mmCIF file of C-alpha atoms in Angstrom:
data_model
loop_
_atom_site.group_PDB
_atom_site.id
_atom_site.type_symbol
_atom_site.label_atom_id
_atom_site.label_comp_id
_atom_site.label_asym_id
_atom_site.label_seq_id
_atom_site.Cartn_x
_atom_site.Cartn_y
_atom_site.Cartn_z
ATOM 1 C CA MET C 1 0.008 0.016 -0.005
ATOM 2 C CA LEU C 2 2.880 2.362 0.752
ATOM 3 C CA ASN C 3 4.936 1.094 -2.163
ATOM 4 C CA ILE C 4 8.108 0.861 -0.103
ATOM 5 C CA LYS C 5 11.195 -1.326 -0.410
ATOM 6 C CA GLY C 6 10.751 -3.592 2.596
ATOM 7 C CA HIS C 7 12.668 -4.667 5.674
ATOM 8 C CA ASN C 8 15.798 -5.961 3.915
ATOM 9 C CA ALA C 9 16.340 -2.789 1.883
ATOM 10 C CA TYR C 10 19.058 -0.182 2.397
ATOM 11 C CA SER C 11 16.374 2.129 3.716
ATOM 12 C CA PRO C 12 13.990 -0.393 5.246
ATOM 13 C CA CYS C 13 11.854 1.537 7.697
ATOM 14 C CA ARG C 14 8.621 3.399 6.931
ATOM 15 C CA SER C 15 8.812 5.218 10.294
ATOM 16 C CA CYS C 16 12.424 6.341 10.520
ATOM 17 C CA LYS C 17 15.440 7.032 8.353
ATOM 18 C CA ILE C 18 17.734 4.312 9.628
ATOM 19 C CA LYS C 19 20.010 2.763 7.027
ATOM 20 C CA GLY C 20 21.012 -0.848 6.591
ATOM 21 C CA VAL C 21 24.444 -2.466 6.412
ATOM 22 C CA ARG C 22 25.651 -5.555 4.494
ATOM 23 C CA ASP C 23 28.107 -8.240 5.495
ATOM 24 C CA ILE C 24 30.799 -6.780 3.257
ATOM 25 C CA GLY C 25 33.455 -9.212 4.405
ATOM 26 C CA GLY C 26 31.274 -12.171 3.532
ATOM 27 C CA ALA C 27 30.076 -10.660 0.239
ATOM 28 C CA GLY C 28 26.537 -10.418 1.650
ATOM 29 C CA THR C 29 23.840 -8.725 -0.409
ATOM 30 C CA ILE C 30 21.078 -8.527 2.233
ATOM 31 C CA TYR C 31 20.841 -5.387 4.337
ATOM 32 C CA TYR C 32 20.324 -5.535 8.105
ATOM 33 C CA THR C 33 19.859 -2.747 10.655
ATOM 34 C CA PRO C 34 21.977 -3.403 13.776
ATOM 35 C CA LEU C 35 22.072 -0.538 16.253
ATOM 36 C CA THR C 36 25.879 -0.582 16.230
ATOM 37 C CA THR C 37 27.567 -0.484 12.824
ATOM 38 C CA PRO C 38 29.899 -3.532 12.403
ATOM 39 C CA ASN C 39 33.597 -2.785 12.645
ATOM 40 C CA GLN C 40 34.413 -3.636 9.052
ATOM 41 C CA PRO C 41 36.224 -1.683 6.273
ATOM 42 C CA ASN C 42 34.038 0.632 4.197
ATOM 43 C CA GLN C 43 31.194 0.622 6.694
ATOM 44 C CA THR C 44 30.346 4.323 6.907
ATOM 45 C CA ARG C 45 26.852 4.199 8.292
ATOM 46 C CA PRO C 46 26.640 5.813 11.744
ATOM 47 C CA SER C 47 25.418 3.683 14.612
ATOM 48 C CA ALA C 48 21.777 4.201 15.532
ATOM 49 C CA ASP C 49 20.399 5.560 18.813
ATOM 50 C CA PRO C 50 17.018 3.823 19.389
ATOM 51 C CA ASP C 51 15.991 6.618 21.743
ATOM 52 C CA ASN C 52 16.598 9.268 19.078
ATOM 53 C CA LEU C 53 15.852 7.815 15.664
ATOM 54 C CA PRO C 54 15.390 10.330 12.791
ATOM 55 C CA LEU C 55 11.676 9.925 12.106
ATOM 56 C CA CYS C 56 10.111 10.035 8.656
ATOM 57 C CA SER C 57 7.403 12.630 7.895
ATOM 58 C CA HIS C 58 4.662 12.788 5.331
ATOM 59 C CA SER C 59 6.578 15.557 3.549
ATOM 60 C CA ASP C 60 9.611 13.252 3.282
ATOM 61 C CA PHE C 61 7.471 10.764 1.278
ATOM 62 C CA ILE C 62 6.109 13.519 -0.939
ATOM 63 C CA HIS C 63 9.533 15.000 -1.604
ATOM 64 C CA ALA C 64 11.072 11.601 -2.415
ATOM 65 C CA ILE C 65 8.248 10.722 -4.836
ATOM 66 C CA LYS C 66 8.528 14.094 -6.627
ATOM 67 C CA THR C 67 12.300 13.728 -6.895
ATOM 68 C CA MET C 68 11.962 10.213 -8.315
ATOM 69 C CA ASN C 69 9.391 11.360 -10.867
ATOM 70 C CA ASN C 70 11.666 14.167 -11.994
ATOM 71 C CA ALA C 71 14.672 11.860 -12.455
ATOM 72 C CA SER C 72 16.091 12.067 -15.983
ATOM 73 C CA THR C 73 17.269 8.392 -16.103
ATOM 74 C CA GLN C 74 16.173 5.114 -14.660
ATOM 75 C CA THR C 75 19.570 4.775 -12.933
ATOM 76 C CA GLU C 76 19.019 8.114 -11.200
ATOM 77 C CA ARG C 77 15.538 7.053 -10.204
ATOM 78 C CA ASP C 78 16.788 3.752 -8.831
ATOM 79 C CA GLY C 79 19.433 5.543 -6.734
ATOM 80 C CA ILE C 80 16.804 7.868 -5.216
ATOM 81 C CA ALA C 81 14.577 4.879 -4.509
ATOM 82 C CA LYS C 82 17.431 3.036 -2.716
ATOM 83 C CA GLN C 83 18.218 6.080 -0.513
ATOM 84 C CA CYS C 84 14.639 6.783 0.513
ATOM 85 C CA GLY C 85 13.304 3.183 0.491
ATOM 86 C CA ILE C 86 10.327 4.128 -1.668
ATOM 87 C CA ARG C 87 9.462 2.421 -4.983
ATOM 88 C CA GLY C 88 6.939 4.958 -6.131
ATOM 89 C CA GLU C 89 3.545 6.495 -5.346
ATOM 90 C CA PRO C 90 1.389 4.728 -2.728
ATOM 91 C CA ALA C 91 -1.752 2.898 -3.727
ATOM 92 C CA LEU C 92 -3.955 5.440 -1.895
ATOM 93 C CA ARG C 93 -2.156 8.467 -3.287
ATOM 94 C CA ARG C 94 -5.426 10.210 -4.239
ATOM 95 C CA VAL C 95 -6.705 10.132 -0.656
ATOM 96 C CA LYS C 96 -5.238 13.475 0.488
ATOM 97 C CA SER C 97 -6.109 13.015 4.143
ATOM 98 C CA ILE C 98 -3.651 10.122 4.650
ATOM 99 C CA ASN C 99 -0.325 10.706 6.360
ATOM 100 C CA TYR C 100 2.085 8.213 4.687
ATOM 101 C CA ALA C 101 4.454 8.269 7.651
ATOM 102 C CA ILE C 102 1.927 7.056 10.249
ATOM 103 C CA CYS C 103 -1.033 5.560 8.383
ATOM 104 C CA ALA C 104 0.117 1.905 8.479
ATOM 105 C CA PRO C 105 0.537 0.125 11.804
ATOM 106 C CA TRP C 106 3.375 -2.260 12.381
ATOM 107 C CA GLU C 107 2.520 -5.925 11.679
ATOM 108 C CA TRP C 108 2.677 -7.558 15.105
ATOM 109 C CA MET C 109 2.246 -11.176 14.009
ATOM 110 C CA HIS C 110 5.137 -11.455 11.553
ATOM 111 C CA LEU C 111 7.427 -9.102 13.485
ATOM 112 C CA LEU C 112 7.224 -10.928 16.777
ATOM 113 C CA LEU C 113 5.557 -14.353 16.339
ATOM 114 C CA GLU C 114 7.165 -15.302 13.016
ATOM 115 C CA ASN C 115 10.490 -13.576 13.574
ATOM 116 C CA VAL C 116 11.746 -12.571 17.002
ATOM 117 C CA VAL C 117 10.340 -15.467 19.044
ATOM 118 C CA PRO C 118 11.446 -18.313 16.708
ATOM 119 C CA THR C 119 14.879 -16.620 16.448
ATOM 120 C CA LEU C 120 15.219 -16.627 20.206
ATOM 121 C CA ILE C 121 14.452 -20.357 20.220
ATOM 122 C CA LYS C 122 17.204 -20.904 17.661
ATOM 123 C CA HIS C 123 19.632 -18.929 19.810
ATOM 124 C CA TRP C 124 18.760 -20.903 22.949
ATOM 125 C CA THR C 125 19.158 -24.210 21.112
ATOM 126 C CA GLY C 126 22.383 -23.226 19.255
ATOM 127 C CA LYS C 127 20.779 -23.387 15.795
ATOM 128 C CA PHE C 128 20.918 -19.737 14.704
ATOM 129 C CA LYS C 129 22.934 -19.412 11.477
ATOM 130 C CA GLY C 130 25.882 -21.384 12.849
ATOM 131 C CA LEU C 131 26.612 -18.871 15.595
ATOM 132 C CA ASP C 132 27.809 -20.005 18.996
ATOM 133 C CA ALA C 133 27.104 -18.207 22.280
ATOM 134 C CA GLY C 134 30.378 -16.229 22.195
ATOM 135 C CA ARG C 135 31.139 -14.832 25.593
ATOM 136 C CA GLU C 136 27.592 -15.505 26.823
ATOM 137 C CA SER C 137 25.948 -18.654 28.166
ATOM 138 C CA TYR C 138 22.345 -18.524 27.080
ATOM 139 C CA LYS C 139 22.162 -21.980 25.462
ATOM 140 C CA ILE C 140 19.811 -24.538 26.975
ATOM 141 C CA MET C 141 21.160 -28.068 27.065
ATOM 142 C CA PRO C 142 19.348 -30.576 24.776
ATOM 143 C CA GLU C 143 18.183 -32.768 27.660
ATOM 144 C CA VAL C 144 16.734 -29.696 29.414
ATOM 145 C CA TRP C 145 15.036 -28.608 26.171
ATOM 146 C CA GLU C 146 13.465 -32.083 25.929
ATOM 147 C CA LYS C 147 11.879 -31.533 29.343
ATOM 148 C CA ILE C 148 10.592 -28.142 28.254
ATOM 149 C CA GLY C 149 9.064 -29.719 25.195
ATOM 150 C CA ALA C 150 7.338 -32.470 27.180
ATOM 151 C CA GLU C 151 5.987 -29.944 29.681
ATOM 152 C CA THR C 152 4.679 -27.792 26.833
ATOM 153 C CA ALA C 153 2.779 -30.650 25.232
ATOM 154 C CA ALA C 154 1.404 -31.772 28.607
ATOM 155 C CA ALA C 155 0.274 -28.272 29.645
ATOM 156 C CA VAL C 156 -2.103 -27.891 26.711
ATOM 157 C CA LYS C 157 -4.160 -30.872 27.806
ATOM 158 C CA GLU C 158 -5.497 -28.798 30.686
ATOM 159 C CA ILE C 159 -6.085 -25.604 28.672
ATOM 160 C CA PRO C 160 -9.482 -24.996 26.942
ATOM 161 C CA SER C 161 -9.229 -25.028 23.139
ATOM 162 C CA ARG C 162 -10.804 -21.587 22.994
ATOM 163 C CA PHE C 163 -7.469 -20.227 24.224
ATOM 164 C CA VAL C 164 -5.141 -22.198 21.993
ATOM 165 C CA GLY C 165 -5.150 -25.293 19.747
ATOM 166 C CA VAL C 166 -2.860 -28.217 20.080
ATOM 167 C CA LEU C 167 0.726 -27.322 20.897
ATOM 168 C CA PRO C 168 3.255 -29.948 19.710
ATOM 169 C CA ASN C 169 6.345 -30.791 21.688
ATOM 170 C CA ILE C 170 8.428 -27.714 21.009
ATOM 171 C CA ALA C 171 11.704 -29.649 21.326
ATOM 172 C CA ASP C 172 10.746 -32.155 18.624
ATOM 173 C CA ASN C 173 8.334 -30.356 16.373
ATOM 174 C CA HIS C 174 8.450 -26.569 16.624
ATOM 175 C CA ALA C 175 8.453 -26.362 12.806
ATOM 176 C CA SER C 176 4.693 -26.992 12.897
ATOM 177 C CA PHE C 177 4.060 -24.103 15.315
ATOM 178 C CA THR C 178 1.761 -21.488 13.876
ATOM 179 C CA ALA C 179 1.852 -17.766 14.795
ATOM 180 C CA GLU C 180 -0.911 -18.491 17.302
ATOM 181 C CA SER C 181 1.166 -21.332 18.793
ATOM 182 C CA TRP C 182 4.269 -19.147 19.139
ATOM 183 C CA GLY C 183 2.258 -16.328 20.696
ATOM 184 C CA PHE C 184 0.478 -18.435 23.325
ATOM 185 C CA TRP C 185 3.544 -20.435 24.151
ATOM 186 C CA PHE C 186 5.830 -17.460 24.595
ATOM 187 C CA MET C 187 3.460 -15.219 26.503
ATOM 188 C CA TYR C 188 1.765 -17.780 28.758
ATOM 189 C CA ILE C 189 3.748 -21.012 28.898
ATOM 190 C CA ALA C 190 7.381 -19.970 28.439
ATOM 191 C CA PRO C 191 7.544 -17.891 31.644
ATOM 192 C CA ILE C 192 6.693 -21.093 33.532
ATOM 193 C CA VAL C 193 8.604 -23.793 31.669
ATOM 194 C CA LEU C 194 11.746 -21.652 31.219
ATOM 195 C CA GLN C 195 12.090 -20.747 34.903
ATOM 196 C CA GLY C 196 15.362 -22.118 36.277
ATOM 197 C CA ARG C 197 16.419 -23.581 32.897
ATOM 198 C CA PHE C 198 19.117 -21.046 31.999
ATOM 199 C CA LEU C 199 22.610 -21.013 33.582
ATOM 200 C CA HIS C 200 22.040 -17.352 34.486
ATOM 201 C CA SER C 201 18.722 -15.812 35.456
ATOM 202 C CA LYS C 202 19.306 -12.661 33.301
ATOM 203 C CA TYR C 203 18.323 -14.597 30.167
ATOM 204 C CA TYR C 204 15.076 -15.727 31.786
ATOM 205 C CA THR C 205 14.374 -12.164 32.953
ATOM 206 C CA HIS C 206 15.064 -10.924 29.410
ATOM 207 C CA ALA C 207 12.586 -13.429 27.905
ATOM 208 C CA CYS C 208 9.908 -12.547 30.457
ATOM 209 C CA GLN C 209 10.393 -8.856 29.759
ATOM 210 C CA LEU C 210 9.552 -9.440 26.057
ATOM 211 C CA ALA C 211 6.526 -11.608 27.001
ATOM 212 C CA GLY C 212 5.250 -8.770 29.218
ATOM 213 C CA LEU C 213 5.715 -6.182 26.475
ATOM 214 C CA MET C 214 3.866 -8.421 23.995
ATOM 215 C CA LYS C 215 0.938 -8.838 26.384
ATOM 216 C CA LEU C 216 0.771 -5.107 26.910
ATOM 217 C CA SER C 217 0.994 -4.282 23.203
ATOM 218 C CA ILE C 218 -2.097 -6.371 22.300
ATOM 219 C CA LYS C 219 -4.432 -4.694 24.748
ATOM 220 C CA LEU C 220 -7.523 -3.240 23.040
ATOM 221 C CA GLU C 221 -6.906 0.100 24.703
ATOM 222 C CA LEU C 222 -3.651 1.802 25.805
ATOM 223 C CA ILE C 223 -3.205 4.895 27.907
ATOM 224 C CA ASP C 224 -0.290 7.326 27.537
ATOM 225 C CA LYS C 225 1.584 5.759 30.454
ATOM 226 C CA GLU C 226 1.440 2.352 28.775
ATOM 227 C CA LEU C 227 2.610 3.738 25.402
ATOM 228 C CA LYS C 228 5.665 5.236 27.088
ATOM 229 C CA GLU C 229 6.236 1.899 28.890
ATOM 230 C CA LEU C 230 6.215 0.127 25.520
ATOM 231 C CA CYS C 231 8.625 2.581 23.924
ATOM 232 C CA VAL C 232 11.116 2.426 26.835
ATOM 233 C CA GLY C 233 10.654 -1.313 27.295
ATOM 234 C CA PHE C 234 11.246 -2.333 23.669
ATOM 235 C CA VAL C 235 14.328 -0.114 23.408
ATOM 236 C CA ASN C 236 15.733 -1.593 26.602
ATOM 237 C CA TRP C 237 14.906 -5.160 25.443
ATOM 238 C CA VAL C 238 16.586 -4.704 22.050
ATOM 239 C CA GLU C 239 19.715 -3.125 23.542
ATOM 240 C CA LYS C 240 20.069 -6.040 25.947
ATOM 241 C CA TYR C 241 19.496 -8.518 23.122
ATOM 242 C CA LYS C 242 22.174 -6.956 20.928
ATOM 243 C CA LYS C 243 24.575 -6.955 23.922
#
């Protein structure tokens, strides 16, 4: 609807002007947006401050579209599109009352349930893109993860189906988890079955912090105090995650 590049673009965000970086050393072509710019040659992008991101405005969209339309060559147009992250005019361009910068909400399901939560599981089980734990110790031993899986499957037997469908053993069959499965497991079961399973409690606290923020963010109504809590909470969670 906004006709933007998407989350793996050089300018991936419809809300702010953060820029992406590539794995230059590994000849990577996909852009990512870490807060701290990797210490690699030819990486010139400044690190990002999540408390002070340069926000996009409606006029930024309008200016970028006009500049693209006035480009004399396709190469020039493509360069402008890359810098601003916009492909062209939005689908609802004739509706003048729409503010392009704030009209589209963030997509909670794919952002958290199909991305962040499964990625955390891969980290905890040592299966995330071949990375080890480095200086940290957040991995859960396979035999402990098996217990977590068994407890997950057993817990659902006592939960009415109106709340959640069947949850498979997460240790053996998490590939069949749906977004609903991930959401219910992480927000309501994980805080119980993960307690005491990490070598250090800070990883458990970190997981529970995210579960709490997710619960808060799906309330049907939010007051100003809760919005501020979400802003501060997500920034704090991401900074700890990156660390």
